[in-house]
Short mmCIF file of C-alpha atoms in Angstrom, two decimals:
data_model
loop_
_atom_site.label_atom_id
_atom_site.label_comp_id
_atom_site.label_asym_id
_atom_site.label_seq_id
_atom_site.Cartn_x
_atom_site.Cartn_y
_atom_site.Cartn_z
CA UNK Z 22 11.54 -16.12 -14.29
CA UNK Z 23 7.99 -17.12 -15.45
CA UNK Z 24 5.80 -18.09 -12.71
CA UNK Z 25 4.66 -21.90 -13.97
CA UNK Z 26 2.39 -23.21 -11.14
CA UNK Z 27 -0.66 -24.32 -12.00
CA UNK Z 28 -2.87 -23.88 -9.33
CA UNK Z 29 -2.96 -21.96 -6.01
CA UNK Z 30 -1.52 -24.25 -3.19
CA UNK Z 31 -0.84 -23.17 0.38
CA UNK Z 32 2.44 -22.35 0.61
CA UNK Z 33 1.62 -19.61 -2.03
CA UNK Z 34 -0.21 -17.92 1.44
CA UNK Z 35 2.23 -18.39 3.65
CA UNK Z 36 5.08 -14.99 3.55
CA UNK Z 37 7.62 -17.58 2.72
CA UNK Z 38 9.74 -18.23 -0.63
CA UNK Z 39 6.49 -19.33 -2.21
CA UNK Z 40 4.54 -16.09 -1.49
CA UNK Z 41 7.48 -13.69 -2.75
CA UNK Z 42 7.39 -15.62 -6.06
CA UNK Z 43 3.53 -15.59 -6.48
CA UNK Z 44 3.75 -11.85 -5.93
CA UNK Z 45 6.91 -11.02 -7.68
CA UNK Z 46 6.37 -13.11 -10.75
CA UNK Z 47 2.67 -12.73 -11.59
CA UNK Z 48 0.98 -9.86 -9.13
CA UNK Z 49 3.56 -7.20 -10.15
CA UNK Z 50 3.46 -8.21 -13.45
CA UNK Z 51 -0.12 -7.12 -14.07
CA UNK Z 52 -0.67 -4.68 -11.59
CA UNK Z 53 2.97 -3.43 -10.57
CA UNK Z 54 3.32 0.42 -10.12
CA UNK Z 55 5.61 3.39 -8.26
CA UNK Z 56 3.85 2.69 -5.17
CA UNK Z 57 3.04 -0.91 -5.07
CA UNK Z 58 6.42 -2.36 -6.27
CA UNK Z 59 7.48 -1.07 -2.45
CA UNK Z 60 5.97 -3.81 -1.01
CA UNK Z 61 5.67 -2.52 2.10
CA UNK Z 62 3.21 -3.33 4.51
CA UNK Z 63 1.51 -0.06 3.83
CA UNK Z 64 1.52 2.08 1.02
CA UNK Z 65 2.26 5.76 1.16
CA UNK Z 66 0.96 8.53 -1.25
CA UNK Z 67 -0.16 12.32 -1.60
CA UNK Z 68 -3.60 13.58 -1.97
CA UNK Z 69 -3.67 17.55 -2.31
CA UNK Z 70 -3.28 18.64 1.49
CA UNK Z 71 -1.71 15.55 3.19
CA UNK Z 72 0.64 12.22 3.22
CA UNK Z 73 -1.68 9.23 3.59
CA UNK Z 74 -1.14 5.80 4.03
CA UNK Z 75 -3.30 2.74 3.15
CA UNK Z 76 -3.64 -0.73 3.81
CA UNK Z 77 -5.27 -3.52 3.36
CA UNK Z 78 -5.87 -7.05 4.73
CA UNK Z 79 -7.40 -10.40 5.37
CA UNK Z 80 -7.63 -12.98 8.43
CA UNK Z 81 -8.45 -16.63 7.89
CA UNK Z 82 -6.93 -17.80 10.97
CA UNK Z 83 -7.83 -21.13 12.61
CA UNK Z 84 -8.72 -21.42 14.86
CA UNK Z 85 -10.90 -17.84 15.28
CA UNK Z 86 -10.86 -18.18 19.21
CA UNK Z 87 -7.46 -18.99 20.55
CA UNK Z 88 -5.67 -17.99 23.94
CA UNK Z 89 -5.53 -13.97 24.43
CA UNK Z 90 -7.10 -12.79 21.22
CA UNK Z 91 -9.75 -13.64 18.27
CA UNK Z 92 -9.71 -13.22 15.07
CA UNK Z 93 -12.09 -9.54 15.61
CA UNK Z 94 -9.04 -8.34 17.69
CA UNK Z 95 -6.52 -9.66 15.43
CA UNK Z 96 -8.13 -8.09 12.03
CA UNK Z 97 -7.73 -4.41 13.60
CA UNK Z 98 -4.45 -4.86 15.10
CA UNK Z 99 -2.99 -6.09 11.80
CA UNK Z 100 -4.33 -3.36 10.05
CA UNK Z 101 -3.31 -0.83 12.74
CA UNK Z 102 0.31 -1.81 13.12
CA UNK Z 103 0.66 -2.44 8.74
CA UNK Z 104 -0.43 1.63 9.11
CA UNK Z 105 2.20 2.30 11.81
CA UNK Z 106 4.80 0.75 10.64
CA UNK Z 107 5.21 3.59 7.70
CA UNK Z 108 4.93 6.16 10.56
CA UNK Z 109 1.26 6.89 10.14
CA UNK Z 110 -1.03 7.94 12.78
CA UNK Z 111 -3.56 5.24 11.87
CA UNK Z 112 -6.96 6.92 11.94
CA UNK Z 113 -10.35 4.87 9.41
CA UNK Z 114 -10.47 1.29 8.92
CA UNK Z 115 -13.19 -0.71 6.71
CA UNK Z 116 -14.52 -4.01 7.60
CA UNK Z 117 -15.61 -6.69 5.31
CA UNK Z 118 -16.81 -10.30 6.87
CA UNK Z 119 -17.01 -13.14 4.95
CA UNK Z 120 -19.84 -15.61 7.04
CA UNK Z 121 -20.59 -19.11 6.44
CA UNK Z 122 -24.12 -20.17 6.63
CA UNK Z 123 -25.19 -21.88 10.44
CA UNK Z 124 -22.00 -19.71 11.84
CA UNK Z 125 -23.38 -18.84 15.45
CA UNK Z 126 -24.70 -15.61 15.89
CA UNK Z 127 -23.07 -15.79 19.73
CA UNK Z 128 -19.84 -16.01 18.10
CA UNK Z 129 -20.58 -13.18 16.01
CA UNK Z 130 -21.54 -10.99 18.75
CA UNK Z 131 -18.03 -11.59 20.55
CA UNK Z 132 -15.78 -11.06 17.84
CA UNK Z 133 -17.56 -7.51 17.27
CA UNK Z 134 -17.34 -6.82 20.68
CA UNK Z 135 -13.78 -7.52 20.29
CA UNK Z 136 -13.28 -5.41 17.06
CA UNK Z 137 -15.10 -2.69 19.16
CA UNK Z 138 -13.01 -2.58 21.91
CA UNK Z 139 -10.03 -2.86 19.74
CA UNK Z 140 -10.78 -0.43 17.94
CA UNK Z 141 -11.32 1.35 20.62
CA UNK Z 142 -8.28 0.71 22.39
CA UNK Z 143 -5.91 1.66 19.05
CA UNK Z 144 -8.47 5.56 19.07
CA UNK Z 145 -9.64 4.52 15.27
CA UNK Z 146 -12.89 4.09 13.54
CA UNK Z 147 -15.08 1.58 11.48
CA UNK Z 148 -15.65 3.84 8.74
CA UNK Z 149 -16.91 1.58 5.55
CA UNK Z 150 -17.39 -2.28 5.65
CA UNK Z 151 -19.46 -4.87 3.50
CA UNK Z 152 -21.03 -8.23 4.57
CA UNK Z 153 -21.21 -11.55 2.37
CA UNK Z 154 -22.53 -15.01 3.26
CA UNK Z 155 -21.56 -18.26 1.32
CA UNK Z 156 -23.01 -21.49 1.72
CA UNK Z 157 -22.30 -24.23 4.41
CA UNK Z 158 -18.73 -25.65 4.15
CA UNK Z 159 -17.36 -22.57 2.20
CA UNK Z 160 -15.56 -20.39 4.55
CA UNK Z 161 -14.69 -22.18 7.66
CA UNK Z 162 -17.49 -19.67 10.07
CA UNK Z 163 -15.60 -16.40 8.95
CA UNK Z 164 -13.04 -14.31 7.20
CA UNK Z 165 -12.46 -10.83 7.56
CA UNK Z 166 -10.89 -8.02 5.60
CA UNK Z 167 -9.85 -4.59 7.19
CA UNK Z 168 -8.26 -1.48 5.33
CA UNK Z 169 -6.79 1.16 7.02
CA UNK Z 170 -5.83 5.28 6.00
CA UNK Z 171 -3.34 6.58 8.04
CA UNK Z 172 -1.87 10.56 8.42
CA UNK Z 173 1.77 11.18 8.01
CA UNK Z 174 2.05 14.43 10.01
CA UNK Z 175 5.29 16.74 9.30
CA UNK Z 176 6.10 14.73 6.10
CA UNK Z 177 8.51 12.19 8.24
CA UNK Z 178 7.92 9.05 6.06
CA UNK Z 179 9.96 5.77 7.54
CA UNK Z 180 11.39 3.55 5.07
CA UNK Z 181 14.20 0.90 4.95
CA UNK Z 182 16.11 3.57 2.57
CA UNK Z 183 16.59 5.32 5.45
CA UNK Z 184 18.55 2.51 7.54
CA UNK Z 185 22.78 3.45 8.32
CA UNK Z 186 25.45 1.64 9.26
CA UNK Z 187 25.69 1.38 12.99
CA UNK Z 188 21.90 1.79 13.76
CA UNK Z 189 20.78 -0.82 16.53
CA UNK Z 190 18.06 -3.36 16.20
CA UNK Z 191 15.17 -3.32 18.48
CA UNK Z 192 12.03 -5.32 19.55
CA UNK Z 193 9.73 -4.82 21.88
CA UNK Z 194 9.43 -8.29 23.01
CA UNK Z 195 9.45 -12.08 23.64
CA UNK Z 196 8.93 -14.00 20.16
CA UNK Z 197 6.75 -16.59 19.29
CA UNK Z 198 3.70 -16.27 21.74
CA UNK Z 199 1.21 -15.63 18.91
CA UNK Z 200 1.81 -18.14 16.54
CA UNK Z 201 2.63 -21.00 19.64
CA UNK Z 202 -0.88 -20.46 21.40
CA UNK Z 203 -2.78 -20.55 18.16
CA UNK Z 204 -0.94 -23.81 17.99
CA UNK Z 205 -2.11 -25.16 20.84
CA UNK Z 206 -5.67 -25.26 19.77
CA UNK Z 207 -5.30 -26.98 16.63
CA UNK Z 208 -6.96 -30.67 16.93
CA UNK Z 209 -3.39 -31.90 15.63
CA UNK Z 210 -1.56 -30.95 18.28
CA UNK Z 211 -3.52 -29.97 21.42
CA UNK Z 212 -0.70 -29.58 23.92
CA UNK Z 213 -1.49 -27.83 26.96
CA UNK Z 214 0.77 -23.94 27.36
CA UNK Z 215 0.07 -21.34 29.37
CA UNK Z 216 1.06 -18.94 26.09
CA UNK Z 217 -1.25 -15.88 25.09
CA UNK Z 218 -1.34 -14.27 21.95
CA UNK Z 219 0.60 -10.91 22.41
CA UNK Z 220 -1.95 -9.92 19.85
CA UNK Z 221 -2.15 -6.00 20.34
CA UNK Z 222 -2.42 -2.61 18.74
CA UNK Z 223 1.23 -0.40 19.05
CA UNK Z 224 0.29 3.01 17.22
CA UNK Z 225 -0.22 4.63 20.28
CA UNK Z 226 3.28 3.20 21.74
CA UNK Z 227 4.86 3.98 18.02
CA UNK Z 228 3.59 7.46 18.36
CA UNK Z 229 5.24 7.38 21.94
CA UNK Z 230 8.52 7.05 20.58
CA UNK Z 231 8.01 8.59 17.00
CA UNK Z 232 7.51 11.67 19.06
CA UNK Z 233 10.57 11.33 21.26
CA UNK Z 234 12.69 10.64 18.94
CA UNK Z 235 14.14 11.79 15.13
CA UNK Z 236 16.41 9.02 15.24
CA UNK Z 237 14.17 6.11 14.11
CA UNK Z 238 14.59 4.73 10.62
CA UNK Z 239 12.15 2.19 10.19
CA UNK Z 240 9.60 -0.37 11.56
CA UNK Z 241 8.11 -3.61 10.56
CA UNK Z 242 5.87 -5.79 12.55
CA UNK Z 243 6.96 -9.13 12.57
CA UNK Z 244 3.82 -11.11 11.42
CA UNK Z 245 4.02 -14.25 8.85
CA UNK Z 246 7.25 -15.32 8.39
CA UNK Z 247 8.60 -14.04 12.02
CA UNK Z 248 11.01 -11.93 12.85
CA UNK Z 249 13.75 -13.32 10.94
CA UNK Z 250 11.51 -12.77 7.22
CA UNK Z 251 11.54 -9.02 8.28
CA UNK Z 252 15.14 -8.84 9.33
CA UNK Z 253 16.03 -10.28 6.26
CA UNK Z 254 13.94 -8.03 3.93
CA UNK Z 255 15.31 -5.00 6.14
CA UNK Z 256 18.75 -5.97 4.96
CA UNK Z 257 17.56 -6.73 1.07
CA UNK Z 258 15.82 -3.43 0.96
CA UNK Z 259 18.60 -1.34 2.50
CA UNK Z 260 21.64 -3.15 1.09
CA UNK Z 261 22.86 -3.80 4.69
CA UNK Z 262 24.30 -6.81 6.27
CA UNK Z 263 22.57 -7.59 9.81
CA UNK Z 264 24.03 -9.00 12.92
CA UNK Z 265 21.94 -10.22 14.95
CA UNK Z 266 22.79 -12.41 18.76
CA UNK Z 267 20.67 -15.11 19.96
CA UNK Z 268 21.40 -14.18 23.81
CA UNK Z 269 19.81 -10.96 22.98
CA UNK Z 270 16.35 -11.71 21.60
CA UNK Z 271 14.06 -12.32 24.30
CA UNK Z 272 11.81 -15.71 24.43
CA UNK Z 273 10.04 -17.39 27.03
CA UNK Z 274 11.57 -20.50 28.49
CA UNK Z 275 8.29 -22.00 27.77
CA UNK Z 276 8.41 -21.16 23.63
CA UNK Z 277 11.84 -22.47 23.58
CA UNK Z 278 10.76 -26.02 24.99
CA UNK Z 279 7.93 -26.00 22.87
CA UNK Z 280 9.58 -25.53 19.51
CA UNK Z 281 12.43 -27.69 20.16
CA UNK Z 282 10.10 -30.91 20.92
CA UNK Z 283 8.15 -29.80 17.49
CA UNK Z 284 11.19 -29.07 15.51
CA UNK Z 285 10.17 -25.48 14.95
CA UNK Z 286 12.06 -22.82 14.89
CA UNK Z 287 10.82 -19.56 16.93
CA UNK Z 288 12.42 -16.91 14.88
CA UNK Z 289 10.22 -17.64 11.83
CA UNK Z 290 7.12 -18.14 13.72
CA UNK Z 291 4.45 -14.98 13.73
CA UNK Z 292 3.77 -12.73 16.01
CA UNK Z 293 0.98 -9.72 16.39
CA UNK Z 294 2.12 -7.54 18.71
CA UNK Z 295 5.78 -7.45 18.02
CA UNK Z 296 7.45 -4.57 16.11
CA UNK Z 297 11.11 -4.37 14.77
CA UNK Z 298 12.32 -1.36 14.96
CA UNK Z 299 15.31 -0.02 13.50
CA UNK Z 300 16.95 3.43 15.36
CA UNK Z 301 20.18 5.30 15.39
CA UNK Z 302 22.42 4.24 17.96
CA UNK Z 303 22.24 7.68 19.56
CA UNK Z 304 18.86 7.38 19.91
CA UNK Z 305 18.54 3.77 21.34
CA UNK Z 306 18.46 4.60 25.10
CA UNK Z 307 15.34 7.10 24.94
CA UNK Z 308 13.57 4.70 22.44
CA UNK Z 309 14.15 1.64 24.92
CA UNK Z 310 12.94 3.57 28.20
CA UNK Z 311 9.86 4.45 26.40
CA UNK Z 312 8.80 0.87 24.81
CA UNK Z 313 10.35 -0.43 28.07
CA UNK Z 314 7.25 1.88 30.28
CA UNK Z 315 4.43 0.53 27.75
CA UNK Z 316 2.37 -2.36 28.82
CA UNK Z 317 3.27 -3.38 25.01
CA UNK Z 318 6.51 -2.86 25.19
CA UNK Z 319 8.12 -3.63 29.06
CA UNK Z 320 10.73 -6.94 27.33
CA UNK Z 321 12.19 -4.89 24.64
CA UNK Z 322 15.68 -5.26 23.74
CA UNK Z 323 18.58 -4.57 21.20
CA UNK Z 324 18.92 -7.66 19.24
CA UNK Z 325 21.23 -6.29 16.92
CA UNK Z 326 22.94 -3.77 14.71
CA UNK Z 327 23.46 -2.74 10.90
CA UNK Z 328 26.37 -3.25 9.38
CA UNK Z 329 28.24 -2.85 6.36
CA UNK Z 330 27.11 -2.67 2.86
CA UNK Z 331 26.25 -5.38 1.11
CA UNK Z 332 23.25 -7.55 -1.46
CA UNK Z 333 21.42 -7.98 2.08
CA UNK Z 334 22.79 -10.14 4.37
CA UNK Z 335 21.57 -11.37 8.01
CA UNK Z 336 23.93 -13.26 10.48
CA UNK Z 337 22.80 -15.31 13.43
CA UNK Z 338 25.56 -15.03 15.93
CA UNK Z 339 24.86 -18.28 18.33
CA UNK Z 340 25.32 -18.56 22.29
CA UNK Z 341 28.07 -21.02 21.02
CA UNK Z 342 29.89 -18.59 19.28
CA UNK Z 343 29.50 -19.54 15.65
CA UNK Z 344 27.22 -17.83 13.13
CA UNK Z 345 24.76 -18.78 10.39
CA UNK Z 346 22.75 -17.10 7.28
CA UNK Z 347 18.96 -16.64 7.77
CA UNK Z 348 17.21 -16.84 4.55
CA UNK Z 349 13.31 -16.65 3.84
CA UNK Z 350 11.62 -19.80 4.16
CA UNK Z 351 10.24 -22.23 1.56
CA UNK Z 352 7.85 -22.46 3.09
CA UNK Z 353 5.87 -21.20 7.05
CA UNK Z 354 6.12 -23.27 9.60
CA UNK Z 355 2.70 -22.86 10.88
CA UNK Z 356 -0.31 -22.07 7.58
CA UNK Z 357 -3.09 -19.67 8.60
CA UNK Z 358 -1.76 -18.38 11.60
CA UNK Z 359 -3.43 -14.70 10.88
#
């Protein structure tokens, strides 16, 4: 299929239907490789003594302050969990900022505090970075770009290949939060919540459990697109059908009113702190106790299990006792939430 769009629209942005085609259709066709056709969130390879991995991204969120983060806090914790998530010890990020002229200088100063003490927090460094300014009216204050390397110690590379038949489904808690409170700030909406970002970085909880247990198969933080675009890419990539129970996943009473009045629905809505993570069923017990003792982690639950084989299929089993399909998006809910 050719890609035929003539310009760049937002939806092309957004991790939905859109954002698979843009990449499938025209990135991969001029710059597809071994590594990069993975797609996953970051990419692992060999240098002559270890297993790295690297990633890269960009924040354009809007607002840049919201409830329980900014967008300094959020630029290292996205990079630091896209590391994680391949079971990387995360270890050198880069920092690029984009600044609009007349952007406050006050403002500046608190999102690098943030990105300090984030960076702090998650035991990396600022390695590398780059600073442009464009004129007034050009980049909405700021954007930032962080890359991350990552160490792969004892060769143990996660991967959806690795997924069985009868693993559980974990995550390590409520859904939503992010992508509601950055909501709430938007002129168009406005509504009062007392929702935080859960905007945090998990390597040193992933290493927690990476240590404690052999059984894990594979993780994915559920960003753009939810957690229901990673469950359903989990079950693509490893040719697995997914069941997944609505009484399990945990969500605040509060997110639940919230996206019923606005029509939204809180499975494909983004998080930054939440990881899914995909262990043996053996395993499940010692991986829950240890997310469950984490500050990060203390609402995880089992949401789910693999099933048989299949093209990649993900069923929503309802409180009512019927089940549906979940299938990526047109289109996100909620643009430039990260």
């Amino acid at each position: 299929m050719a890609f035929n769009e003539k310009t760049i629209q937002m939806h092309h942005g957004d991790g939905g239907f859109k954002t698979s085609e843009l990449i499938d259709e025209l990135i991969l066709k001029y710059l597809g490789n071994d590594i990069l056709r993975d797609l996953d969130d970051s990419a692992v390879f060999k240098s002559k003594s270890d297993i790295l991995s690297y990633t890269t991204d960009s924040y354009v969120i809007s607002p840049i302050f919201f409830p329980g983060a900014d967008i300094g806090r959020l630029s290292v914790c996205g990079t630091v969990n896209d590391l994680s998530t391949s079971g990387s010890v995360p270890a050198y990020l880069s920092l690029s900022l984009i600044l609009e002229e007349g952007f406050a200088i006050d403002d500046l100063k608190t999102i690098l505090k943030s990105i300090k003490e984030t960076s702090k927090e998650a035991g990396v460094k600022i390695i590398t970075g780059d600073i442009k300014v464009v004129p007034r009216g050009l980049a909405d204050g700021i954007y930032i770009n962080t890359s991350g390397i990552g160490f792969i110690k004892n060769g143990r590379i996660l991967s959806s290949k690795n997924i069985h038949e009868g693993d559980l489904i974990i995550i390590n808690g409520t859904i939503g939060d992010h992508g509601l409170a950055v909501l709430s700030q938007r002129k168009e909406f406005d509504f009062k919540t007392s929702l935080k970002s859960d905007c945090a970085p998990l390597n040193n909880m992933i290493a927690e459990i990476m240590a404690a247990s052999k059984g894990i198969r594979s993780l994915r933080d559920a960003t753009r697109g939810g957690a229901a675009t990673v469950l359903i890419e989990f079950s693509k990539k490893s040719k697995k059908t997914f069941n997944i129970f609505e009484e399990k996943i945990p969500i605040k009473e509060e997110s639940i009113g919230i996206c019923d009045f606005l029509g939204l629905d809180p499975l494909y809505i983004a998080n930054e702190g939440k990881m899914i993570i995909i262990v043996s069923k053996d395993d499940s017990k010692t991986v829950l106790d240890i997310l469950r003792a984490n500050k990060y982690g203390k609402d995880s639950a089992v949401i789910g299990q693999v099933g048989q084989d299949s093209d990649g299929l993900v069923l929503y089993n309802t409180v009512m006792g019927t089940k549906r399909m979940l299938d990526v998006q047109y289109s996100e809910q909620l643009p430039r939430i990260c």
